[in-house]
Structures are given as structure tokens and as C-alpha cells.
Coordinates of C-alpha atoms in Angstrom, one line a residue:
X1 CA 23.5 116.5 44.9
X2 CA 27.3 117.4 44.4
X3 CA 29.8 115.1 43.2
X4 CA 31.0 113.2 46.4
X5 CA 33.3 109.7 46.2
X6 CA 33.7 107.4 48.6
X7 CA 34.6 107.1 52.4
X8 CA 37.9 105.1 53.1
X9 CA 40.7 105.2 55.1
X10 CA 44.4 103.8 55.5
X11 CA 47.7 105.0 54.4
X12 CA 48.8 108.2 54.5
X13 CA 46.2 110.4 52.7
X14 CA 46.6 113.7 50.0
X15 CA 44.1 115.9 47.6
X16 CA 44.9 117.2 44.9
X17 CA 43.4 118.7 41.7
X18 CA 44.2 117.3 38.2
X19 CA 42.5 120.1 35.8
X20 CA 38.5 119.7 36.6
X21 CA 39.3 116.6 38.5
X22 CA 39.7 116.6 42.5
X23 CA 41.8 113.1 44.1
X24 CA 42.6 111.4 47.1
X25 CA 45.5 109.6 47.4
X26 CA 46.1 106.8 49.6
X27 CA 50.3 106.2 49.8
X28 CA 50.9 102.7 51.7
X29 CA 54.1 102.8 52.9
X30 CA 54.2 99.9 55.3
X31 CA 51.5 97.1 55.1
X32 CA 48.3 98.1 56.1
X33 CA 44.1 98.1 55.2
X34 CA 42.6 100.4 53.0
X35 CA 38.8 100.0 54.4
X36 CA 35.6 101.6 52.5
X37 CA 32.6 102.5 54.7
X38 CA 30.5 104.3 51.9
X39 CA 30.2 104.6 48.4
X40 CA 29.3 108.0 47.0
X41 CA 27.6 109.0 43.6
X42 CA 30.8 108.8 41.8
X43 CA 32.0 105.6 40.4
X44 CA 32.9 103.0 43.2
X45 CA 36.5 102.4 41.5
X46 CA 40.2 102.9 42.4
X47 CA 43.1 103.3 40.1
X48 CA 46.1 101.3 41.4
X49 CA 50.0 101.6 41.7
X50 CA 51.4 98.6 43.1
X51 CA 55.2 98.4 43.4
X52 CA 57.1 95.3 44.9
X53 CA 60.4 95.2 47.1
X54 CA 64.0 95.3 44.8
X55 CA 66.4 92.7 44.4
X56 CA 69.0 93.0 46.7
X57 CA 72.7 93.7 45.1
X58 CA 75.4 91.0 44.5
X59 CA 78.7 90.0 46.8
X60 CA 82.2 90.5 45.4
X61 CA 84.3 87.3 45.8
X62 CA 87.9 87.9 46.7
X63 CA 89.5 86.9 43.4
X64 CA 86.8 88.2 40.9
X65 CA 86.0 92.1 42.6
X66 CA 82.7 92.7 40.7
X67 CA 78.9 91.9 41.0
X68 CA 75.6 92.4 39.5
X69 CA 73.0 95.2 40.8
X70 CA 69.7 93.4 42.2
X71 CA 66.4 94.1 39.8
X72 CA 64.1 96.4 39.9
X73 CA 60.8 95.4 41.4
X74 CA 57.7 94.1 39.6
X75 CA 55.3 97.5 38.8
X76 CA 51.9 96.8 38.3
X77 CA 49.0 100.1 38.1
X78 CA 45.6 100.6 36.1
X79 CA 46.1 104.6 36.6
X80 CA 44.1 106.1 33.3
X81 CA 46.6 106.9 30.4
X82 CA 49.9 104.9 31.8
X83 CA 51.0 102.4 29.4
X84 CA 50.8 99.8 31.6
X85 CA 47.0 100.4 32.6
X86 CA 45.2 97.2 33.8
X87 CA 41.5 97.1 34.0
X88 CA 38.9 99.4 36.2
X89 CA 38.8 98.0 40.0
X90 CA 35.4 98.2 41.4
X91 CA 35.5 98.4 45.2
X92 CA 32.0 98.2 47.6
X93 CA 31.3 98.0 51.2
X94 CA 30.9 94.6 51.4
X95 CA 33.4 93.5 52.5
X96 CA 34.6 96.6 52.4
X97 CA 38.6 95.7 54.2
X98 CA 41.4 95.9 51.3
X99 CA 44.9 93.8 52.4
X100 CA 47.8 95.9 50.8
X101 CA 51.0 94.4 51.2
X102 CA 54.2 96.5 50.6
X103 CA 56.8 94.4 49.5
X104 CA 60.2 94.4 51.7
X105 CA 63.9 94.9 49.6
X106 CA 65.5 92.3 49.2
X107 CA 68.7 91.8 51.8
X108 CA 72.4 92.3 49.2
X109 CA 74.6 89.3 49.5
X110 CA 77.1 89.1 52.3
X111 CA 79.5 85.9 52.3
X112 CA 80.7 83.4 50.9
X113 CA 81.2 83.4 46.6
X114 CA 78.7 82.5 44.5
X115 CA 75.9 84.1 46.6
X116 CA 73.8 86.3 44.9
X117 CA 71.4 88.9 46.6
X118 CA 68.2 87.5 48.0
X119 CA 64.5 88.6 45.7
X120 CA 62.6 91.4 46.7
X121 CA 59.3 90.4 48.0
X122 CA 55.9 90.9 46.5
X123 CA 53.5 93.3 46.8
X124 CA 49.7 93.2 46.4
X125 CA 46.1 94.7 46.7
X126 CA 43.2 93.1 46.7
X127 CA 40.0 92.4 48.8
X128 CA 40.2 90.5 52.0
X129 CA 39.7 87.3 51.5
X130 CA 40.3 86.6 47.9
X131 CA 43.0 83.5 46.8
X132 CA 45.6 84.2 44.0
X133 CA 45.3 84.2 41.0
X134 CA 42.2 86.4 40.9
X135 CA 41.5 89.6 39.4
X136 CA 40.6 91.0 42.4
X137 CA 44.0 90.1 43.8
X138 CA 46.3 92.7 42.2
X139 CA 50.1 91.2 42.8
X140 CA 53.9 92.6 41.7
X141 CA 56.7 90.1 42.1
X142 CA 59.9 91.1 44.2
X143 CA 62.7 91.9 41.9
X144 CA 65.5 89.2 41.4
X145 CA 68.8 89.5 43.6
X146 CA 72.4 90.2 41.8
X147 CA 74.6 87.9 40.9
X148 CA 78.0 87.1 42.0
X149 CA 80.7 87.1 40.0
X150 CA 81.9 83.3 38.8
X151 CA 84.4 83.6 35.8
X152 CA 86.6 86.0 34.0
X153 CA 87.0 89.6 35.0
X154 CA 84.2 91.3 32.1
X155 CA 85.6 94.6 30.9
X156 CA 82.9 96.9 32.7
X157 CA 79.9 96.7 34.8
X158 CA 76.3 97.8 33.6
X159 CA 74.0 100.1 34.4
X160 CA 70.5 99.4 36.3
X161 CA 67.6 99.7 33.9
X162 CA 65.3 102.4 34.2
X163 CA 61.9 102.6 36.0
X164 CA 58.7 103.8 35.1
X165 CA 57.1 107.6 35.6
X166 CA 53.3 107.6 37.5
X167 CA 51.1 110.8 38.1
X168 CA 49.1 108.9 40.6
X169 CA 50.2 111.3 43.1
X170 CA 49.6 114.5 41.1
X171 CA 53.0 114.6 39.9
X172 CA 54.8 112.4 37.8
X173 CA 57.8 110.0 40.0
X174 CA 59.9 107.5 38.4
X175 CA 59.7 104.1 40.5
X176 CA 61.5 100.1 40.0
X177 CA 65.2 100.8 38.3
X178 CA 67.2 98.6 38.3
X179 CA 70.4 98.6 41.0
X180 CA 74.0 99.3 39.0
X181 CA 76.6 97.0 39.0
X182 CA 80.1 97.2 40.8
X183 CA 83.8 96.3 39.4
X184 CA 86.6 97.2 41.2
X185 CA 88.5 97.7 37.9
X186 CA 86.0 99.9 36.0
X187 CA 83.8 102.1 36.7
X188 CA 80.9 101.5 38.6
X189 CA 77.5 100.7 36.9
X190 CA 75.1 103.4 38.1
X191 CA 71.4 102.9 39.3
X192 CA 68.6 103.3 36.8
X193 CA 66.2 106.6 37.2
X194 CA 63.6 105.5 39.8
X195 CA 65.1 104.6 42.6
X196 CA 67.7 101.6 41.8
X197 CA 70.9 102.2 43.6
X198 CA 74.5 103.1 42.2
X199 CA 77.1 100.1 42.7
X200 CA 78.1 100.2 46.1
X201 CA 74.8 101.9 47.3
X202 CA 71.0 101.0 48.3
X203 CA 67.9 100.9 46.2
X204 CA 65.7 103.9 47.8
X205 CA 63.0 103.2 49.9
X206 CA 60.0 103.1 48.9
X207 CA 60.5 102.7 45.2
X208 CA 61.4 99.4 44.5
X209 CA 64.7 100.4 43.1
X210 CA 67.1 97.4 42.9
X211 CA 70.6 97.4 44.9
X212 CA 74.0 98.1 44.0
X213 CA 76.3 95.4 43.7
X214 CA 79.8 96.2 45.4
X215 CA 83.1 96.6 43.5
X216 CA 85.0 96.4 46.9
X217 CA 86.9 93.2 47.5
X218 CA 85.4 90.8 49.1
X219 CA 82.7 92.9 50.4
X220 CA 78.7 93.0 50.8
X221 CA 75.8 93.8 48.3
X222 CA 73.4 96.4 48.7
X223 CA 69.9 96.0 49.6
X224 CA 66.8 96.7 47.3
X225 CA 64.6 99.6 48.2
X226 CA 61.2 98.9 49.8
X227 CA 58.2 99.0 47.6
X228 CA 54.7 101.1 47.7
X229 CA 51.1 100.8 47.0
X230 CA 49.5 103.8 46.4
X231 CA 45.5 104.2 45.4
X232 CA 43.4 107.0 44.1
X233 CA 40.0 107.6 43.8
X234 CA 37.7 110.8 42.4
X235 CA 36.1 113.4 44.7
X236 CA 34.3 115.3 42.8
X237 CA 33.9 116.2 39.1
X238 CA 35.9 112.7 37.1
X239 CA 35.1 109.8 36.5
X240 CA 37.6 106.8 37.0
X241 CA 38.3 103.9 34.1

């Protein structure tokens, strides 16, 4: 018979070809199932991206007008090649349901000093029901909220780190930089590549890029960018882990 993979459904689904390969992609946006109803003669397995929410961006206090960017959320993938690949994930009909989480940003800090932006949260993969810590329960921590400024004035604000690259898609998109931070007396810090946001501006959705902290006087942080889970799986002609 002809390669065939498996049956499954949930998130927004796209084919593509990857040299003799052929993949479906399954991009979770939201929270949702991702539900198998048949195996096929390829390997039952899935490579993984799992990206949690950013860290929300630091408040500027009235005296001291600068604050930290919000981190970039916790990136976590077993997709072949990647430097971070985790083990193979073998995935059946029985149970067959899949919980994906998508991790929310984290909110930027919005009164009084001292308050730093709130985490990102978490997101995860992993068969329904099965109890963290397993390795069946694939999990990316939110990334940490910006601080507000409590001391002297520094000399210039950072930078947000940069995120990662994945071809899990087909193509190759940065996700989880880090969110710049903002001094009203220098310039700004901007957002690393992948989705963190420049001082004074939002992580993008979807991404897990951390928030800008403000350089405006006594004025709000900027929230971290949603995360994403995305999974893949062969179709015809590859063979996965």
C-alpha cells in the first residue's frame, strides 16, 4: 500500500512538502484537542513545538522613568534537526484525545512602583489524562514579567534577547524574544527577533515574545504575546524521530 499517516484533527491544519517528505501541520492557536482516530503505516509519532505566553513588560514609577521588558516564553520542540530536539513522541488511538494548552501573555504592570509585569503562563501537550511531570506531558513555562525600576537612573536600557528559528511549519519563524526595555532618558531597548516587543510596545501574538517595558512617566507595561503549539506528523514518504 502507499505511505499514509495518521487521522487527527484540531487546530488549524496545512501540507506541505519538505524535499521527498509530505507534512501536516496542526497550528493551535487557542487551547484546544488534537484527537487521533487512526494510525496509518507510517510511524505513529508527532514532532512538537510548544511555546508558552511572554512575560508582560515593567511600570515606570514617577521618579525613576524606566523599566525592564517581560521575558520571552519558555520554547520547548522535538522537531528533527533543531538544537533543542527532545525525544520521539509516540501517539495511538487509545486514548487517542491530546490537551494542548496555549499559554496566555502575561498582563504589563499598571500601578503603583515596585510592580513588575505579571509571568506569562504555561503551555503544554500531552495525552489526556496524564499528571506532570511525565514524559508524556510536554510543558513550557510562561516567561517572567519586567521589573520596575527601584534605584538609580542606569545609563541605558537593554535589549530583549533573541528567540529561536523552527521549520515546523515549512518555513523557518523566529518565536520567544525577549521584550526591550524603556528609559525615558535613553533610548529605548528594542524587542528581540521573534516576536518580543520594542519598549513601549506588545510582545506579538502568538509567539511568546516578551513585552516592552515603558519609558513614559509613570505609565503602564506592555503585555507579553500569546504563545503556540504547533504539531506535525508525515504523510507520505518520511519517517519521523
Amino acid at each position: 500500500p502507499p505511505p499514509s499517516g495518521l487521522t487527527a484533527t484540531g487546530g488549524i491544519i496545512s501540507d506541505y512538502t519538505d524535499g521527498p517528505a509530505v507534512y501536516r501541520a496542526h497550528i493551535f492557536t487557542s487551547s484546544g484537542t488534537f484527537d487521533v482516530t487512526a494510525l496509518g503505516n507510517l510511524p505513529a509519532a508527532v514532532e512538537y513545538l510548544v511555546v508558552a505566553g511572554g512575560g508582560g513588560g515593567g511600570y515606570a514609577q514617577p521618579t525613576q522613568v524606566m523599566a525592564g521588558g517581560g521575558g520571552a516564553g519558555g520554547l520547548r520542540t522535538n522537531l528533527t534537526g533543531h538544537p533543542l530536539a527532545g525525544a520521539a513522541y509516540s501517539v495511538s488511538t487509545s486514548p487517542g484525545s491530546y490537551t494542548v494548552t496555549v499559554g496566555a501573555g502575561g498582563m504589563g504592570a499598571f500601578s503603583a512602583p515596585n510592580v513588575r509585569g505579571a509571568n506569562g503562563t504555561n503551555s503544554e501537550f500531552y495525552s489526556t489524562p496524564v499528571s506532570y511531570p511525565s514524559t508524556l506531558r510536554i510543558r513550557s513555562l510562561g516567561g517572567g514579567g519586567g521589573a520596575s525600576v527601584a534605584g538609580a537612573t542606569g545609563s541605558a536600557s537593554g535589549n530583549g534577547g533573541n528567540g529561536l528559528a523552527s521549520s515546523i511549519t515549512g518555513s523557518a519563524v523566529t518565536r520567544a524574544g525577549g521584550g526591550g526595555g524603556g528609559d525615558q532618558g535613553s533610548s529605548d531597548g528594542s524587542g528581540g527577533t521573534g516576536g518580543g516587543g520594542n519598549a513601549d510596545a506588545a510582545g506579538t501574538t502568538n509567539t511568546g515574545g516578551g513585552g516592552g517595558g515603558t519609558g513614559t512617566n509613570n505609565a503602564q507595561g506592555y503585555n507579553g504575546g500569546s504563545g503556540v503549539v504547533i504539531l506535525r506528523w508525515a504523510t507520505a514518504d518520511a519517517t519521523i524521530g
